[in-house]
C-alpha cells in the first residue's frame, strides 16, 4: 500500500505572526518557515505504518512556492520515499488544494492519504475532509490512533467529549491530531540521503485545476489587543480580587 | 436568503453549541435547521422551540445515528438545493462534516467566522488569532463554520417551527461507528462554563493536577481546562485542551495556573472577560494578557486560595 502525505510550508510555530502595515496579510518576509507541525505528525505516522509493514511507499506532496522543496526534503529526510512539488506562487485555497490532491491520488492510487488536521497559518481545518468528499472515500479526522486492519483502517478520533472510534474502508483519508505520535528528527545521514531521493516538479495546470481564489481577502487586521492588568502582592490580595468578582 | 444550520446533538439532547450558530444564521436570512440522527425526535422538538427558527428538517435514519460525515454530508448537500447557506458550529463534529458538504457543493468554506459583515462577507481568525481576516465569498452558496464564543446564544425557548421529515441517501457504506469513550462529568462543559480553571505543565502529573486544580474548580463551580503540555503529558484527557488547536473558550473568569502563555494557548482563551494567572516566573507571557496576576509557587498559592474562598 502506498501512502500519500501532503505537507505545507508555513510560518514556524515559535514565531509570533505580525500583520502587514497595509492590511493585506501577515508579514512572512525574513520569517522562519517550517513544515506545518500537524504535517510532521502525518509524515511520522506514514513512516511508522511503513516500518510496521502496513505500507510500502510514502509519497510526500507539497503545493506552494519553489521553497516548499525544503519542506519536501524534510519529509524525505524523515523517511518519505519520493516527493512531488506542485509549484505555484499563488495562495492556493483548501478547496483547490483538495482538487490537486485528488488528481494526484487518481494517478498514484494510495491506500491512505494522511494530512494534518489544520495548517497553523490559515487555521481552516478543511483540506482533508474536502479531499475525502472529492474522492468519495471515508475520513478519519483528528486522529489519535491509527490501525490498519486488512482492507480497512480503524481510527480513534479526538472529539469534543473524548474519543470516538470509526472503521473506514480503504482507501481512506486521515487527518492528524497532536497526540497521534511524536515526530522524529531527521538524522544528518538521512538529510544527506534525502538529497538523492526523487522530487518531481509539476504545476496546478498539469492537473487541470483552476486555483483562482473563491474567497476575496478584503483586509487583514490585528486583533484587539489585551492590556496587561495588575499583579497582586500575595494570596490574600488575590482572594480579595476573586471575591470582588463575585466568585465566592 | 435561506440558511440551513446543522444541529449538534446526541440523539436525545440538543447541544447548546447550536445556539450561537442560529444567531449567526439569522444575520444572513431565514433559519432552517437540520437534525440528522436516529430516534432523534426529542432533539427535533427542542430544535423547533429555538427562537427565530422557521423550519426543522429531520432525517431519522440509523445511518445518521453517530453523525458520520460520509453519510451526513450528502444529505446536507442534497438539502442545499433549496438553501443558500450551510452553517455548522466549529466543534469537532461541525468541522468534520462542513468541509465535506462544501466539497460536494464545490464551495470554499469560510471557517470559524467571528462576525457577519455582509451577505457574503465575514471575519475569521488566522495565524492562531494573531490576525483577523475579512473575507468575501464569491461562491454561489455559502458553507460556514461558526465560532461559538463570537455570537450570542439564540434563546432555546420561544419558537414554534414546523418540523418536516426529510431523507437522504442513507449509509454510504464506507465507514462505520465502532465506539466512543465520552467522559461523563458533573462539571459545566468547558465551552459554556462561566468560570474555568486551567492547569499547565507545572502541575507535574495527573495526581498532582487533580489534587491542586480540582478543589479550586469545585469551590468555584468551574470547568477544568489545560494547556497542550498538560494534555500531552497525560494529566488530563485530550478534550480539556484550550487553544488554537483545541477548544476556544471565553468565560467570565479564566484561571491560568502554571501555564506560560504560548500564542497557541492564548488563541483559545484571550477573549475571556477576566484572566487570572498564577505563575512563578514574573516574565511569563501569560502576565501580558492577565487582568490579575500573582507571581508565586502554585503549590502553596493555589491551596491557600482554595482554602480562603
Ligand atoms: C501545532 C501546535 C499546536 C498547539 N496547540 C496548542 C493548543 O491548542 N493549546 C495549548 O495550550 N498549547 C498548544 N501548543 C503548545 C504551545 O506551543 C506550548 O508548548 C504549550 O501551551 C505550553 O504549555 P504550558 O504553558 O503548560 O507549559 P510551559 O510552557 O512549560 O509553561 C509552564 C509554566 O509553568 C510555570 N511554573 C512551573 N512551575 C511552577 C510552580 N511551581 N508554580 C507556578 N508556576 C510554575 C513556568 O514558569 C511556566 O511559565 C501547540 C503547539 C503546536 C506546535
GROMACS .gro file of C-alpha atoms in nm, chain A residues 11 13-19 26 28 38 41 91 93-96 99 117-127 129-134 136-142 144 154 156-169 177-179 181 213-224 226-236 238-239 241-243 245 247-248, chain B residues 8 66 68-70 91-93 95-97 99-100 102-104 106-112 121 124-139 173-183 195 219-220 228 231-232 238-239 241 244-247 253 255 263-264 269-276 278 282 287-295 300-301 304-305 308-309:
model
  186
   11UNK     CA    1   0.546   3.015   0.948
   13UNK     CA    2   0.516   2.784   1.527
   14UNK     CA    3   0.761   2.967   1.754
   15UNK     CA    4   0.732   3.290   1.558
   16UNK     CA    5   0.470   3.546   1.654
   17UNK     CA    6   0.293   3.647   1.334
   18UNK     CA    7   0.278   4.020   1.254
   19UNK     CA    8   0.016   4.182   1.039
   26UNK     CA    9   0.073   3.859   0.754
   28UNK     CA   10   0.632   3.648   0.602
   38UNK     CA   11   0.046   1.860   1.204
   41UNK     CA   12   0.286   1.416   1.257
   91UNK     CA   13  -0.201   3.129  -0.246
   93UNK     CA   14  -0.716   2.771  -0.103
   94UNK     CA   15  -0.803   2.441   0.064
   95UNK     CA   16  -1.066   2.355  -0.200
   96UNK     CA   17  -0.815   2.392  -0.483
   99UNK     CA   18  -0.866   1.916  -0.610
  117UNK     CA   19  -0.589   1.848   1.061
  118UNK     CA   20  -0.516   2.215   1.002
  119UNK     CA   21  -0.233   2.439   0.898
  120UNK     CA   22  -0.123   2.677   1.169
  121UNK     CA   23  -0.128   2.962   0.916
  122UNK     CA   24  -0.477   2.958   0.771
  123UNK     CA   25  -0.635   2.752   1.053
  124UNK     CA   26  -0.905   2.636   0.812
  125UNK     CA   27  -0.926   2.268   0.906
  126UNK     CA   28  -1.088   2.153   0.584
  127UNK     CA   29  -0.849   2.015   0.319
  129UNK     CA   30  -1.239   1.644   0.459
  130UNK     CA   31  -1.273   1.808   0.117
  131UNK     CA   32  -1.032   1.562  -0.039
  132UNK     CA   33  -1.228   1.272   0.112
  133UNK     CA   34  -1.552   1.407  -0.036
  134UNK     CA   35  -1.396   1.463  -0.380
  136UNK     CA   36  -1.578   0.964  -0.244
  137UNK     CA   37  -1.382   0.798   0.034
  138UNK     CA   38  -1.417   0.790   0.415
  139UNK     CA   39  -1.232   1.021   0.653
  140UNK     CA   40  -1.081   0.972   0.996
  141UNK     CA   41  -1.027   1.328   1.114
  142UNK     CA   42  -0.837   1.441   1.426
  144UNK     CA   43  -0.533   0.993   1.793
  154UNK     CA   44  -0.956   0.180   1.248
  156UNK     CA   45  -0.958   0.667   1.715
  157UNK     CA   46  -1.054   1.034   1.686
  158UNK     CA   47  -1.015   1.323   1.932
  159UNK     CA   48  -1.365   1.467   1.964
  160UNK     CA   49  -1.521   1.724   2.193
  161UNK     CA   50  -1.642   1.487   2.462
  162UNK     CA   51  -1.346   1.248   2.449
  163UNK     CA   52  -1.263   0.985   2.188
  164UNK     CA   53  -1.460   0.825   1.905
  165UNK     CA   54  -1.354   0.517   1.710
  166UNK     CA   55  -1.454   0.462   1.349
  167UNK     CA   56  -1.376   0.191   1.097
  168UNK     CA   57  -1.310   0.308   0.743
  169UNK     CA   58  -1.286   0.110   0.419
  177UNK     CA   59  -0.422   1.542   1.583
  178UNK     CA   60  -0.145   1.628   1.830
  179UNK     CA   61  -0.148   1.304   2.025
  181UNK     CA   62   0.267   1.047   1.765
  213UNK     CA   63  -0.946   3.201  -0.518
  214UNK     CA   64  -1.312   3.179  -0.420
  215UNK     CA   65  -1.266   3.395  -0.111
  216UNK     CA   66  -1.154   3.752  -0.158
  217UNK     CA   67  -0.948   3.879   0.133
  218UNK     CA   68  -1.065   4.235   0.183
  219UNK     CA   69  -0.849   4.311   0.483
  220UNK     CA   70  -0.622   4.156   0.743
  221UNK     CA   71  -0.609   4.334   1.077
  222UNK     CA   72  -0.457   4.296   1.421
  223UNK     CA   73  -0.695   4.152   1.677
  224UNK     CA   74  -0.797   4.380   1.964
  226UNK     CA   75  -0.549   4.298   2.559
  227UNK     CA   76  -0.379   4.516   2.814
  228UNK     CA   77  -0.186   4.360   3.096
  229UNK     CA   78  -0.359   4.422   3.426
  230UNK     CA   79  -0.205   4.438   3.767
  231UNK     CA   80  -0.002   4.199   3.972
  232UNK     CA   81  -0.118   4.142   4.325
  233UNK     CA   82   0.128   4.108   4.610
  234UNK     CA   83   0.011   3.789   4.773
  235UNK     CA   84  -0.260   3.527   4.802
  236UNK     CA   85  -0.463   3.740   5.044
  238UNK     CA   86  -0.581   3.767   4.520
  239UNK     CA   87  -0.855   3.633   4.745
  241UNK     CA   88  -0.994   4.026   4.396
  242UNK     CA   89  -1.160   3.690   4.340
  243UNK     CA   90  -1.429   3.772   4.594
  245UNK     CA   91  -1.560   3.930   4.107
  247UNK     CA   92  -1.694   3.423   4.263
  248UNK     CA   93  -1.707   3.331   4.628
  256UNK     CA   94  -2.538   1.929   1.718
  314UNK     CA   95  -2.336   0.877   1.501
  316UNK     CA   96  -2.066   1.005   1.034
  317UNK     CA   97  -1.956   1.269   0.783
  318UNK     CA   98  -1.965   1.021   0.493
  339UNK     CA   99  -1.695   2.192   1.707
  340UNK     CA  100  -1.518   1.869   1.622
  341UNK     CA  101  -1.835   1.735   1.462
  343UNK     CA  102  -1.550   2.070   1.148
  344UNK     CA  103  -1.573   1.708   1.044
  345UNK     CA  104  -1.889   1.747   0.836
  347UNK     CA  105  -1.592   2.088   0.466
  348UNK     CA  106  -1.727   1.766   0.320
  350UNK     CA  107  -1.856   2.231   0.090
  351UNK     CA  108  -1.665   1.998  -0.141
  352UNK     CA  109  -1.987   1.828  -0.254
  354UNK     CA  110  -1.785   2.295  -0.496
  355UNK     CA  111  -1.777   2.576  -0.241
  356UNK     CA  112  -1.479   2.715  -0.049
  357UNK     CA  113  -1.577   2.703   0.317
  358UNK     CA  114  -1.540   3.006   0.541
  359UNK     CA  115  -1.402   2.856   0.862
  360UNK     CA  116  -1.478   2.966   1.215
  369UNK     CA  117  -1.858   3.893   0.400
  372UNK     CA  118  -1.230   3.497   1.071
  373UNK     CA  119  -0.915   3.440   1.275
  374UNK     CA  120  -0.595   3.322   1.107
  375UNK     CA  121  -0.248   3.250   1.247
  376UNK     CA  122  -0.378   3.146   1.588
  377UNK     CA  123  -0.590   3.457   1.611
  378UNK     CA  124  -0.288   3.685   1.569
  379UNK     CA  125  -0.462   3.827   1.263
  380UNK     CA  126  -0.826   3.873   1.171
  381UNK     CA  127  -0.911   3.840   0.804
  382UNK     CA  128  -1.218   3.994   0.645
  383UNK     CA  129  -1.317   3.769   0.355
  384UNK     CA  130  -1.587   3.784   0.093
  385UNK     CA  131  -1.712   3.469  -0.070
  386UNK     CA  132  -1.764   3.465  -0.446
  387UNK     CA  133  -1.930   3.123  -0.447
  421UNK     CA  134  -2.127   0.201   0.319
  422UNK     CA  135  -1.767   0.315   0.353
  423UNK     CA  136  -1.745   0.392   0.726
  424UNK     CA  137  -1.889   0.264   1.050
  425UNK     CA  138  -1.901   0.368   1.412
  426UNK     CA  139  -1.709   0.136   1.644
  427UNK     CA  140  -1.735   0.306   1.982
  428UNK     CA  141  -1.683   0.616   2.189
  429UNK     CA  142  -1.519   0.699   2.518
  430UNK     CA  143  -1.709   1.004   2.630
  431UNK     CA  144  -1.639   1.106   2.988
  443UNK     CA  145  -1.554   3.002   3.517
  467UNK     CA  146  -1.514   2.567   4.507
  468UNK     CA  147  -1.585   2.789   4.209
  476UNK     CA  148  -0.142   2.123   2.544
  479UNK     CA  149  -0.270   1.707   2.795
  480UNK     CA  150   0.029   1.560   2.611
  486UNK     CA  151  -0.746   1.545   2.526
  487UNK     CA  152  -1.070   1.735   2.519
  489UNK     CA  153  -0.707   2.130   2.577
  492UNK     CA  154  -0.554   2.725   1.873
  493UNK     CA  155  -0.590   2.357   1.805
  494UNK     CA  156  -0.809   2.267   2.100
  495UNK     CA  157  -1.114   2.438   2.243
  501UNK     CA  158  -1.321   3.428   3.454
  503UNK     CA  159  -0.762   3.094   3.576
  511UNK     CA  160   0.049   3.200   2.147
  512UNK     CA  161  -0.124   2.870   2.077
  517UNK     CA  162  -0.870   3.192   2.588
  518UNK     CA  163  -0.775   3.555   2.531
  519UNK     CA  164  -1.138   3.656   2.480
  520UNK     CA  165  -1.216   3.561   2.840
  521UNK     CA  166  -1.359   3.855   3.035
  522UNK     CA  167  -1.118   3.833   3.326
  523UNK     CA  168  -0.794   3.638   3.314
  524UNK     CA  169  -0.622   3.545   3.639
  526UNK     CA  170  -0.063   3.227   3.878
  530UNK     CA  171   0.724   3.701   3.664
  535UNK     CA  172   0.102   3.807   3.251
  536UNK     CA  173   0.084   4.023   2.936
  537UNK     CA  174  -0.282   3.929   2.895
  538UNK     CA  175  -0.377   3.867   3.257
  539UNK     CA  176  -0.601   4.117   3.436
  540UNK     CA  177  -0.487   3.986   3.771
  541UNK     CA  178  -0.151   3.820   3.816
  542UNK     CA  179   0.012   3.653   4.110
  543UNK     CA  180   0.380   3.565   4.096
  548UNK     CA  181   0.144   2.690   4.801
  549UNK     CA  182  -0.067   2.966   4.643
  552UNK     CA  183  -0.420   2.881   5.014
  553UNK     CA  184  -0.654   3.045   4.766
  556UNK     CA  185  -0.973   3.114   5.167
  557UNK     CA  186  -1.270   3.107   4.930
   0.00000   0.00000   0.00000
